[in-house]
Short mmCIF file of C-alpha atoms in Angstrom, two decimals:
data_model
loop_
_atom_site.label_atom_id
_atom_site.label_comp_id
_atom_site.label_asym_id
_atom_site.label_seq_id
_atom_site.Cartn_x
_atom_site.Cartn_y
_atom_site.Cartn_z
CA MET R 1 127.19 116.49 76.95
CA HIS R 2 128.61 113.87 74.63
CA MET R 3 129.56 110.78 76.64
CA ARG R 4 132.99 109.30 75.84
CA ASP R 5 134.65 106.14 77.04
CA VAL R 6 137.11 106.63 79.88
CA ASP R 7 139.52 104.44 81.77
CA PRO R 8 137.77 102.69 84.68
CA PRO R 9 139.88 104.33 87.44
CA ARG R 10 138.85 107.77 86.23
CA THR R 11 135.12 107.06 86.01
CA PHE R 12 133.51 109.06 88.77
CA ARG R 13 129.92 109.81 89.82
CA ILE R 14 129.91 112.94 91.95
CA SER R 15 126.18 112.64 92.62
CA THR R 16 126.63 109.23 94.23
CA LEU R 17 129.22 110.49 96.71
CA PHE R 18 127.13 113.58 97.37
CA GLN R 19 124.12 111.40 98.20
CA ILE R 20 126.25 109.41 100.64
CA LEU R 21 127.43 112.63 102.27
CA LEU R 22 123.87 113.96 102.38
CA PHE R 23 122.74 110.85 104.19
CA VAL R 24 125.47 111.33 106.81
CA VAL R 25 125.30 115.10 107.28
CA ALA R 26 121.80 116.27 106.40
CA PRO R 27 119.56 114.53 108.96
CA ARG R 28 119.30 116.50 112.17
CA GLN R 29 118.28 113.33 113.93
CA CYS R 30 120.94 111.01 115.29
CA MET R 31 121.01 107.44 114.06
CA GLY R 32 118.90 105.26 116.34
CA GLN R 33 117.11 108.34 117.69
CA SER R 34 114.92 109.16 114.68
CA GLN R 35 112.20 106.67 115.53
CA LEU R 36 108.82 107.87 116.69
CA SER R 37 108.03 106.95 120.30
CA LEU R 38 104.69 105.92 121.74
CA THR R 39 103.41 108.72 123.94
CA ALA R 40 100.43 108.78 126.27
CA ILE R 41 97.84 111.51 126.29
CA ASP R 42 98.16 113.53 129.51
CA SER R 43 96.00 112.23 132.35
CA ASP R 44 94.14 115.51 132.89
CA ILE R 45 93.21 115.59 129.19
CA VAL R 46 91.97 112.01 129.45
CA ALA R 47 89.91 112.83 132.52
CA ALA R 48 88.26 115.78 130.79
CA ALA R 49 87.50 114.22 127.39
CA ASN R 50 87.33 110.45 128.00
CA PRO R 51 89.13 109.33 124.83
CA LEU R 52 88.91 105.55 124.28
CA CYS R 53 89.58 102.92 121.66
CA LEU R 54 86.72 100.61 120.70
CA ASP R 55 87.72 98.09 123.39
CA GLY R 56 88.10 100.71 126.13
CA THR R 57 91.89 100.99 126.08
CA LEU R 58 93.39 104.45 125.92
CA PRO R 59 94.59 105.89 122.60
CA GLY R 60 98.08 107.32 122.20
CA TYR R 61 100.29 108.80 119.52
CA TYR R 62 103.83 108.39 118.18
CA LEU R 63 106.13 111.41 118.24
CA TYR R 64 109.57 112.41 117.10
CA ARG R 65 110.20 115.85 118.54
CA ASN R 66 112.74 118.11 116.86
CA SER R 67 113.05 120.99 119.31
CA ALA R 68 114.88 123.08 116.69
CA SER R 69 111.90 123.03 114.33
CA THR R 70 108.47 124.68 114.39
CA SER R 71 107.29 122.62 111.40
CA TRP R 72 105.07 119.57 111.91
CA VAL R 73 103.84 116.67 109.80
CA ILE R 74 100.97 114.75 111.40
CA PHE R 75 99.91 111.46 109.83
CA PHE R 76 96.70 109.55 110.60
CA GLN R 77 96.68 105.76 110.30
CA GLY R 78 94.18 104.06 108.01
CA GLY R 79 92.35 100.78 108.43
CA GLY R 80 88.82 100.75 107.04
CA PHE R 81 85.82 101.33 109.26
CA CYS R 82 83.08 99.45 111.09
CA SER R 83 79.44 100.25 110.42
CA SER R 84 77.70 97.77 112.74
CA LEU R 85 78.12 96.53 116.29
CA SER R 86 79.27 93.12 115.08
CA GLU R 87 81.92 94.63 112.79
CA CYS R 88 83.15 96.89 115.59
CA ALA R 89 83.26 93.95 118.01
CA THR R 90 85.51 92.08 115.58
CA ARG R 91 87.91 95.01 115.43
CA ALA R 92 87.89 95.50 119.20
CA SER R 93 88.64 91.82 119.80
CA ASP R 94 91.91 92.07 117.90
CA THR R 95 94.61 92.97 120.39
CA SER R 96 97.58 92.40 118.09
CA ALA R 97 100.11 95.10 117.26
CA GLU R 98 98.25 95.69 113.99
CA SER R 99 94.90 96.21 115.74
CA VAL R 100 92.66 99.09 114.67
CA GLY R 101 90.35 98.66 117.66
CA SER R 102 92.67 98.36 120.64
CA SER R 103 95.93 99.89 121.89
CA THR R 104 96.81 96.84 123.97
CA SER R 105 99.84 95.82 121.93
CA TYR R 106 101.09 99.05 120.43
CA PRO R 107 104.89 98.81 120.03
CA ALA R 108 107.01 101.27 122.01
CA THR R 109 108.62 102.79 118.90
CA MET R 110 108.11 102.82 115.16
CA ASP R 111 109.98 103.91 112.06
CA GLY R 112 108.59 106.70 109.93
CA VAL R 113 107.89 106.04 106.26
CA GLY R 114 106.94 108.15 103.27
CA VAL R 115 105.95 111.68 104.18
CA TYR R 116 106.85 111.11 107.84
CA SER R 117 110.15 109.37 107.12
CA SER R 118 113.39 110.75 108.59
CA ASN R 119 115.35 109.77 105.46
CA PRO R 120 116.02 112.84 103.26
CA GLN R 121 116.52 110.66 100.20
CA ILE R 122 112.94 109.40 100.55
CA ASN R 123 111.37 112.47 102.12
CA PRO R 124 113.55 115.40 101.04
CA TYR R 125 111.39 118.26 102.35
CA PHE R 126 109.69 117.04 105.54
CA TYR R 127 112.32 114.64 106.93
CA ASP R 128 113.55 116.92 109.72
CA TRP R 129 110.16 118.23 110.83
CA ASN R 130 108.46 117.23 114.04
CA ARG R 131 106.84 113.97 113.00
CA VAL R 132 103.64 112.49 114.44
CA TYR R 133 101.83 109.24 113.68
CA VAL R 134 98.32 108.91 115.12
CA PRO R 135 97.08 105.30 115.44
CA TYR R 136 93.48 104.58 114.49
CA CYS R 137 91.42 102.63 117.02
CA ASP R 138 87.90 104.08 117.06
CA GLY R 139 86.52 102.49 113.89
CA PHE R 140 84.97 105.56 112.23
CA PHE R 141 87.50 108.18 111.11
CA PHE R 142 88.01 109.80 114.55
CA SER R 143 84.42 111.03 114.30
CA GLY R 144 82.28 108.98 116.68
CA ASP R 145 80.72 110.91 119.56
CA ARG R 146 78.63 108.58 121.67
CA ASP R 147 78.52 108.77 125.44
CA SER R 148 76.85 105.40 126.00
CA ASN R 149 78.59 102.05 125.61
CA GLU R 150 77.52 98.72 124.11
CA THR R 151 78.09 95.59 126.16
CA ILE R 152 78.79 92.77 123.72
CA SER R 153 79.84 90.10 126.20
CA SER R 154 81.19 89.76 129.70
CA SER R 155 84.65 90.47 128.34
CA LEU R 156 83.92 93.13 125.71
CA THR R 157 82.25 96.52 125.92
CA LEU R 158 82.38 98.81 122.91
CA HIS R 159 83.15 102.54 123.15
CA PHE R 160 82.62 105.08 120.38
CA ARG R 161 84.86 108.02 121.27
CA GLY R 162 86.65 108.86 118.02
CA ARG R 163 86.04 112.59 118.22
CA ALA R 164 87.39 112.69 121.77
CA ASN R 165 90.43 110.75 120.59
CA LEU R 166 91.12 113.37 117.93
CA GLY R 167 90.61 116.36 120.18
CA SER R 168 92.64 114.88 123.02
CA THR R 169 95.54 114.05 120.71
CA ILE R 170 95.64 117.57 119.29
CA THR R 171 95.47 119.07 122.79
CA ALA R 172 98.33 116.85 123.94
CA LEU R 173 100.41 117.77 120.88
CA LYS R 174 99.92 121.46 121.61
CA ARG R 175 101.67 120.87 124.91
CA GLN R 176 104.50 119.21 122.98
CA GLY R 177 105.02 122.36 120.90
CA LEU R 178 102.30 122.27 118.24
CA SER R 179 100.84 125.43 119.76
CA SER R 180 103.88 127.31 118.40
CA ALA R 181 103.88 125.70 114.97
CA THR R 182 104.60 127.87 111.95
CA GLU R 183 103.64 125.22 109.39
CA VAL R 184 101.69 121.97 109.60
CA LEU R 185 101.06 119.28 107.02
CA PHE R 186 98.27 116.85 107.87
CA SER R 187 98.29 113.58 105.97
CA GLY R 188 96.86 110.10 106.29
CA ALA R 189 96.14 107.01 104.24
CA SER R 190 92.78 105.40 103.48
CA ALA R 191 90.65 105.91 106.61
CA GLY R 192 93.32 108.35 107.78
CA ALA R 193 92.82 110.32 104.57
CA VAL R 194 89.07 110.37 105.14
CA THR R 195 89.76 111.57 108.69
CA ILE R 196 91.49 114.72 107.47
CA LEU R 197 88.86 115.29 104.77
CA TYR R 198 86.10 115.13 107.38
CA ASN R 199 87.96 117.13 110.01
CA SER R 200 90.09 119.63 108.09
CA GLY R 201 88.01 122.58 109.28
CA TYR R 202 88.37 121.56 112.91
CA LEU R 203 92.08 120.79 112.58
CA LYS R 204 92.78 124.15 110.96
CA SER R 205 90.89 125.92 113.74
CA GLN R 206 93.16 124.32 116.34
CA MET R 207 96.39 125.56 114.76
CA PRO R 208 97.99 128.99 115.34
CA ALA R 209 96.26 131.59 113.17
CA SER R 210 99.55 132.56 111.52
CA ALA R 211 100.60 129.00 110.68
CA THR R 212 100.60 127.56 107.17
CA VAL R 213 98.29 124.53 107.32
CA LYS R 214 97.84 122.13 104.41
CA PHE R 215 96.39 118.66 103.83
CA ALA R 216 97.59 115.71 101.72
CA PRO R 217 95.23 112.71 101.92
CA ILE R 218 96.41 109.41 100.38
CA SER R 219 93.86 107.01 98.89
CA GLY R 220 90.88 108.69 100.53
CA TYR R 221 88.98 110.05 97.53
CA PHE R 222 86.44 107.22 97.31
CA HIS R 223 84.40 107.46 94.15
CA ASN R 224 80.83 106.31 94.73
CA GLY R 225 80.24 105.24 91.14
CA PRO R 226 77.80 102.59 89.93
CA THR R 227 78.85 98.95 89.86
CA ALA R 228 79.90 97.25 86.62
CA SER R 229 76.42 95.73 86.37
CA GLY R 230 74.77 99.12 86.78
CA GLY R 231 73.77 98.72 90.41
CA THR R 232 74.35 101.08 93.32
CA SER R 233 77.65 100.92 95.17
CA PRO R 234 77.26 99.75 98.78
CA LEU R 235 79.90 102.24 99.98
CA ALA R 236 77.40 104.99 100.75
CA THR R 237 75.07 102.54 102.48
CA ARG R 238 77.84 101.28 104.73
CA LEU R 239 79.05 104.78 105.62
CA GLN R 240 75.56 105.95 106.40
CA ALA R 241 74.92 102.90 108.59
CA GLY R 242 77.99 103.64 110.67
CA TYR R 243 77.13 107.23 111.58
CA GLN R 244 73.80 106.27 113.19
CA PRO R 245 73.19 107.08 116.88
CA GLY R 246 73.06 103.36 117.63
CA VAL R 247 76.61 102.86 116.36
CA HIS R 248 79.09 105.77 116.23
CA ASN R 249 76.73 108.75 116.45
CA ALA R 250 79.11 110.55 114.14
CA ILE R 251 77.21 113.51 112.75
CA PRO R 252 77.26 116.41 112.63
CA ILE R 253 81.07 116.65 112.53
CA PRO R 254 82.26 119.99 113.97
CA GLY R 255 84.00 122.14 111.39
CA ASN R 256 82.98 119.95 108.45
CA GLU R 257 82.47 122.49 105.66
CA CYS R 258 80.11 120.27 103.69
CA MET R 259 77.80 119.76 106.65
CA ASN R 260 78.02 123.43 107.61
CA SER R 261 77.04 124.51 104.09
CA GLY R 262 73.59 122.95 104.27
CA ALA R 263 73.86 122.18 100.56
CA MET R 264 73.20 118.50 101.11
CA SER R 265 72.33 116.16 103.95
CA SER R 266 74.95 115.41 106.56
CA ALA R 267 74.76 111.76 105.55
CA SER R 268 75.66 112.66 101.96
CA CYS R 269 78.62 114.66 103.26
CA LEU R 270 80.11 111.42 104.57
CA LEU R 271 81.05 110.53 101.00
CA PRO R 272 84.63 111.83 100.68
CA ASN R 273 84.09 113.24 97.19
CA ASN R 274 81.19 115.32 98.51
CA THR R 275 83.26 116.50 101.47
CA TYR R 276 86.12 117.51 99.16
CA ALA R 277 83.80 119.79 97.20
CA TYR R 278 83.48 122.09 100.23
CA VAL R 279 86.91 122.07 101.89
CA ALA R 280 88.27 125.57 102.44
CA ASN R 281 91.91 124.66 103.10
CA PRO R 282 94.64 123.70 100.59
CA PHE R 283 94.51 120.01 99.63
CA PHE R 284 96.79 117.77 97.57
CA ILE R 285 94.84 114.64 96.60
CA ILE R 286 97.06 111.55 96.17
CA ASN R 287 94.96 108.75 94.73
CA SER R 288 94.78 105.98 92.19
CA ALA R 289 92.03 106.18 89.60
CA LEU R 290 92.06 102.37 89.87
CA ASP R 291 91.96 102.24 93.67
CA SER R 292 91.73 98.57 94.63
CA PHE R 293 89.55 99.28 97.69
CA SER R 294 86.98 101.21 95.66
CA LEU R 295 87.01 98.60 92.91
CA GLN R 296 85.80 95.90 95.30
CA PHE R 297 82.45 97.72 95.26
CA TYR R 298 82.52 97.94 91.46
CA GLN R 299 83.26 94.39 90.34
CA SER R 300 82.38 91.15 92.07
CA GLN R 301 85.74 89.68 91.03
CA ASN R 302 88.81 91.79 90.39
CA CYS R 303 91.54 90.48 88.14
CA GLY R 304 94.13 92.81 89.59
CA VAL R 305 96.61 91.22 92.00
CA ASP R 306 96.53 92.43 95.59
CA PRO R 307 99.20 95.16 95.59
CA PHE R 308 100.20 94.32 99.16
CA VAL R 309 101.04 90.79 97.96
CA ASN R 310 102.80 91.68 94.72
CA PRO R 311 102.67 95.25 93.39
CA SER R 312 104.66 94.30 90.28
CA THR R 313 101.88 92.15 88.77
CA GLN R 314 99.25 94.92 88.58
CA LEU R 315 96.71 94.07 85.82
CA ASP R 316 98.78 91.47 83.98
CA ASN R 317 96.21 88.74 84.70
CA CYS R 318 93.29 90.72 83.26
CA ASN R 319 91.74 89.91 79.91
CA SER R 320 90.66 92.49 77.35
CA ALA R 321 87.08 92.71 78.61
CA GLN R 322 88.25 93.29 82.18
CA ILE R 323 90.69 95.99 81.10
CA LEU R 324 87.85 97.77 79.33
CA GLU R 325 85.74 97.55 82.50
CA TYR R 326 88.56 99.16 84.46
CA ASN R 327 88.76 101.90 81.86
CA VAL R 328 85.05 102.60 82.31
CA TRP R 329 85.62 102.92 86.05
CA GLN R 330 88.64 105.18 85.60
CA ALA R 331 86.72 107.42 83.21
CA SER R 332 83.91 107.67 85.77
CA PHE R 333 86.39 108.44 88.55
CA MET R 334 88.08 111.15 86.50
CA ALA R 335 84.77 112.70 85.46
CA ASP R 336 83.74 112.87 89.12
CA LEU R 337 87.06 114.35 90.23
CA THR R 338 87.49 116.93 87.47
CA SER R 339 83.92 118.20 87.91
CA ASN R 340 84.41 118.66 91.65
CA PRO R 341 84.52 122.39 92.55
CA SER R 342 87.70 121.86 94.59
CA TYR R 343 89.52 120.34 91.62
CA SER R 344 90.13 123.77 90.11
CA ARG R 345 90.33 125.74 93.36
CA ALA R 346 93.54 127.75 93.70
CA GLY R 347 95.99 126.26 96.17
CA ASN R 348 94.91 122.67 95.60
CA GLY R 349 96.71 119.99 93.62
CA HIS R 350 96.35 116.37 92.55
CA PHE R 351 98.61 113.39 91.90
CA ILE R 352 96.34 110.83 90.24
CA TYR R 353 97.82 107.62 88.87
CA SER R 354 96.54 104.42 87.28
CA CYS R 355 98.21 101.83 89.54
CA TYR R 356 96.06 99.01 90.87
CA GLU R 357 96.70 99.69 94.56
CA HIS R 358 95.33 101.22 97.74
CA ALA R 359 97.33 103.36 100.18
CA ASN R 360 100.74 102.11 98.97
CA SER R 361 101.81 105.74 98.52
CA GLU R 362 102.19 105.93 102.29
CA ASN R 363 105.20 103.62 102.00
CA ASP R 364 108.75 104.49 101.06
CA ASP R 365 109.01 102.73 97.69
CA GLN R 366 105.92 104.22 96.07
CA PHE R 367 106.39 107.60 97.73
CA ARG R 368 109.83 108.04 96.14
CA MET R 369 109.47 105.98 92.93
CA LEU R 370 105.95 106.50 91.58
CA THR R 371 106.28 108.88 88.63
CA LEU R 372 103.89 110.88 86.43
CA ASN R 373 104.59 112.95 83.34
CA CYS R 374 107.66 110.77 82.80
CA THR R 375 109.75 112.87 85.19
CA VAL R 376 107.82 113.98 88.28
CA ARG R 377 108.00 111.69 91.26
CA LEU R 378 105.39 111.73 94.00
CA ASN R 379 107.67 113.10 96.71
CA GLU R 380 108.77 115.87 94.34
CA ALA R 381 105.21 116.74 93.32
CA LEU R 382 104.11 116.94 96.96
CA THR R 383 107.02 119.23 97.79
CA ARG R 384 106.32 121.49 94.81
CA TRP R 385 102.66 121.80 95.77
CA TYR R 386 103.46 122.44 99.44
CA GLN R 387 105.89 125.22 98.52
CA SER R 388 103.36 126.84 96.19
CA SER R 389 101.23 129.72 97.40
CA THR R 390 97.53 129.33 98.05
CA SER R 391 96.87 131.50 94.99
CA THR R 392 98.67 129.10 92.62
CA PRO R 393 96.21 127.65 90.07
CA ALA R 394 95.40 124.05 90.92
CA CYS R 395 96.29 122.93 87.41
CA GLU R 396 99.92 123.88 88.00
CA ASN R 397 100.14 121.19 90.68
CA THR R 398 97.95 118.57 89.02
CA LEU R 399 99.21 115.41 87.35
CA LEU R 400 96.78 112.95 85.80
CA PRO R 401 96.96 109.26 84.83
CA CYS R 402 97.43 107.32 81.64
CA THR R 403 94.76 104.80 80.62
CA PRO R 404 95.49 101.06 80.69
CA ASN R 405 94.90 99.34 77.36
CA VAL R 406 94.66 95.77 76.15
CA CYS R 407 98.23 95.82 74.83
CA ASP R 408 99.92 97.69 77.67
CA LYS R 409 97.83 96.63 80.67
CA THR R 410 99.88 98.67 83.12
CA CYS R 411 100.53 101.88 81.21
CA ASN R 412 102.73 103.40 83.94
CA PRO R 413 105.77 101.17 84.53
CA THR R 414 106.55 102.84 87.85
CA CYS R 415 103.38 101.26 89.29
CA ARG R 416 105.20 97.95 89.46
CA LEU R 417 107.75 99.04 92.10
CA ASP R 418 110.02 96.22 90.93
CA GLY R 419 113.21 98.26 90.65
CA THR R 420 113.22 98.52 86.87
CA GLN R 421 112.28 102.19 87.08
CA SER R 422 114.90 103.22 89.63
CA ASN R 423 116.54 105.58 87.14
CA GLY R 424 113.25 106.86 85.78
CA PRO R 425 110.52 105.16 83.77
CA ALA R 426 111.35 103.61 80.44
CA GLY R 427 108.98 103.24 77.54
CA SER R 428 105.67 104.93 78.24
CA CYS R 429 104.33 106.57 81.34
CA SER R 430 101.56 108.85 82.53
CA SER R 431 101.69 111.86 80.32
CA VAL R 432 99.98 114.91 81.74
CA GLY R 433 102.29 117.38 83.47
CA GLN R 434 101.11 120.86 84.15
CA GLY R 435 103.11 123.96 83.35
CA SER R 436 102.06 127.52 83.94
CA THR R 437 99.62 127.42 81.02
CA CYS R 438 97.58 124.56 82.53
CA SER R 439 96.44 123.73 79.03
CA ALA R 440 95.88 120.04 79.59
CA SER R 441 94.75 120.03 83.18
CA ALA R 442 91.26 118.61 82.76
CA THR R 443 91.85 115.59 80.60
CA THR R 444 93.27 112.12 80.99
CA GLN R 445 95.64 111.45 78.15
CA ALA R 446 97.17 108.40 76.56
CA PRO R 447 100.74 107.47 77.48
CA THR R 448 103.54 109.13 75.57
CA PRO R 449 107.09 107.88 75.12
CA CYS R 450 109.83 109.05 77.45
CA ASN R 451 113.57 109.01 77.31
CA ASN R 452 114.98 106.20 79.37
CA GLY R 453 116.61 108.70 81.69
CA GLY R 454 113.20 109.90 82.85
CA ASN R 455 114.61 112.55 85.12
CA GLY R 456 113.51 115.66 83.28
CA GLY R 457 116.93 117.03 82.43
CA GLY R 458 120.51 116.31 81.62
CA SER R 459 122.83 114.61 84.04
CA SER R 460 125.12 116.76 86.12
CA ASP R 461 127.71 113.99 86.18
CA SER R 462 130.54 114.06 83.68
CA ASN R 463 132.51 111.14 82.28
CA ASP R 464 134.72 113.45 80.27
CA PRO R 465 138.41 112.55 80.78
CA ASP R 466 139.17 116.20 81.38
CA SER R 467 137.04 116.10 84.51
CA GLY R 468 139.22 113.53 86.26
CA GLU R 469 141.45 116.01 88.06
CA THR R 470 138.49 118.10 89.20
CA ALA R 471 136.72 114.94 90.31
CA GLY R 472 139.71 113.95 92.41
CA ILE R 473 139.68 117.29 94.19
CA VAL R 474 135.96 116.98 94.83
CA VAL R 475 136.47 113.46 96.19
CA GLY R 476 139.05 114.77 98.64
CA VAL R 477 136.76 117.54 99.83
CA LEU R 478 133.83 115.17 100.25
CA VAL R 479 135.94 112.64 102.16
CA GLY R 480 137.10 115.40 104.48
CA LEU R 481 133.56 116.60 105.08
CA THR R 482 132.46 113.04 105.74
CA LEU R 483 135.14 112.64 108.42
CA ILE R 484 134.00 115.89 110.02
CA ALA R 485 130.40 114.66 109.91
CA ALA R 486 131.44 111.41 111.58
CA GLY R 487 133.04 113.40 114.39
CA LEU R 488 129.95 115.55 114.80
CA TYR R 489 127.82 112.42 114.91
CA TYR R 490 129.95 111.01 117.73
CA PHE R 491 129.79 114.13 119.86
CA ARG R 492 126.11 114.82 119.21
CA CYS R 493 124.71 111.33 119.20
CA ARG R 494 127.00 108.91 120.97
CA ARG R 495 128.61 111.10 123.60
CA ASN R 496 125.42 113.04 124.38
CA SER R 497 122.73 110.39 124.48
CA PRO R 498 121.41 110.16 128.04
CA ASP R 499 118.29 108.33 126.92
CA GLN R 500 116.04 107.18 129.71
CA GLU R 501 114.41 103.86 130.44
CA VAL R 502 110.63 104.18 130.64
CA SER R 503 108.22 101.51 131.81
CA LEU R 504 105.13 100.96 129.71
CA ASN R 505 103.25 98.32 131.71
CA GLY R 506 105.97 95.80 131.07
CA PRO R 507 109.65 95.62 130.13
CA SER R 508 111.52 98.90 129.92
CA ILE R 509 111.83 100.57 126.55
CA HIS R 510 114.51 102.86 125.22
CA GLN R 511 113.09 106.34 124.77
CA PRO R 512 114.60 109.45 123.12
CA ARG R 513 115.52 112.11 125.65
CA GLU R 514 113.11 114.70 124.16
CA ILE R 515 110.11 112.54 125.08
CA ARG R 516 109.49 113.09 128.77
CA THR R 517 105.94 111.78 129.11
CA SER R 518 105.24 108.80 131.35
CA MET R 519 103.35 106.34 129.18
CA SER R 520 100.59 104.01 130.27
CA ILE R 521 98.28 103.29 127.39
CA LYS R 522 96.07 100.53 128.79
CA VAL R 523 93.31 101.09 131.32
#
């Protein structure tokens, strides 16, 4: 529609008011009650399976229970891995809230982000599902299975019970309602992504036979390519050191399709790209072709700026030779991915970008802002894939990256997460978007120009003067609905909020009424 100037009082954006109304009305959770709460694994399950963090404390999980829903999203925390007793001792000695070896200081509640966020503007499809966050404290992808301990000092004994942690958590969640689930999305970032790659067969086997079960790992497709100098990447060596009986005793992993196939050694199946080749369940791979964790094994010195420090800088500090090295890596990554048998398997999908980052797609900003094909945002692509049938060609849910060049070092402007792309990417962006023909699904293409709108269609808003009267009516209706929503919020959330105080080995915490489990995480 042709846009004409209008008087300021008559300028009206219906979509803005609708978004405000959606924020008030749409969430089924009440404000202040949408956090996930730390929940202990039932004592009889603990007694039977002996789940333990590296330092001997008990694992737990975070849960927001929506009793009106039979849909679940279960997210596994990342945090690297330890492949020697000394590395594991370092992790176990950290008892901070950020620890990945101890549950000593887990906070009582946490906010969901990304795919397990309760905000429908960030997470439009999964926001009102039952949401679970599983902390990572065993050091080896919930896969260790060692009965014996390692005494490191008088104050530290190491335990390697990752597989028991996983099984116990799933058993406990079944009692919370997972046993009646009709659909389940498993996700995780970094080590959490590797967890679901390794254990997808087992996880699927634990769900109701009639349930839709899918997997969306973030930053877990670790490419084991050669180093820039032509040497062998140490990633495989480190993984294969960790599985040994003297450390985690992690193989064979029950239900791991790669190991069950016998096509290669169990040790080789620990490489996530090898595991992916044999998965039998629907997967949506979310990954950077310039993953900053993988690149530490490729170059001795990376010119990219740590994305957790400043995601907006990206590769701006790299010189031409370094950009070309990154391009070599990306080409190797893409060749490995596109030749993987699961890449073209029906029901799968891929969202591969060229941002210098690792696991940032777990977080709100990248989950809702990162864009490929000029118009398709990550949260939209994930939703489209999830809603697709398992017979949908993988290429219809595959988006591939642009290639950084010496002139435009960061070819996808939405990688920067600096707010400049809030209305869609300007200039150039990643170009490959798959339609039903899938004609360009197997190639990485150069960036192509986009319209500044970047939203894949015309605006539904109208600044036509003739729309002023209609807009006024709509405003009145929306204001009325908002007042009704405010009343509903009061009666549902303020008037009916008999939350209980629960002791967790210290000061009382405020716990949502749907969580009835007594929690005592430390032993």
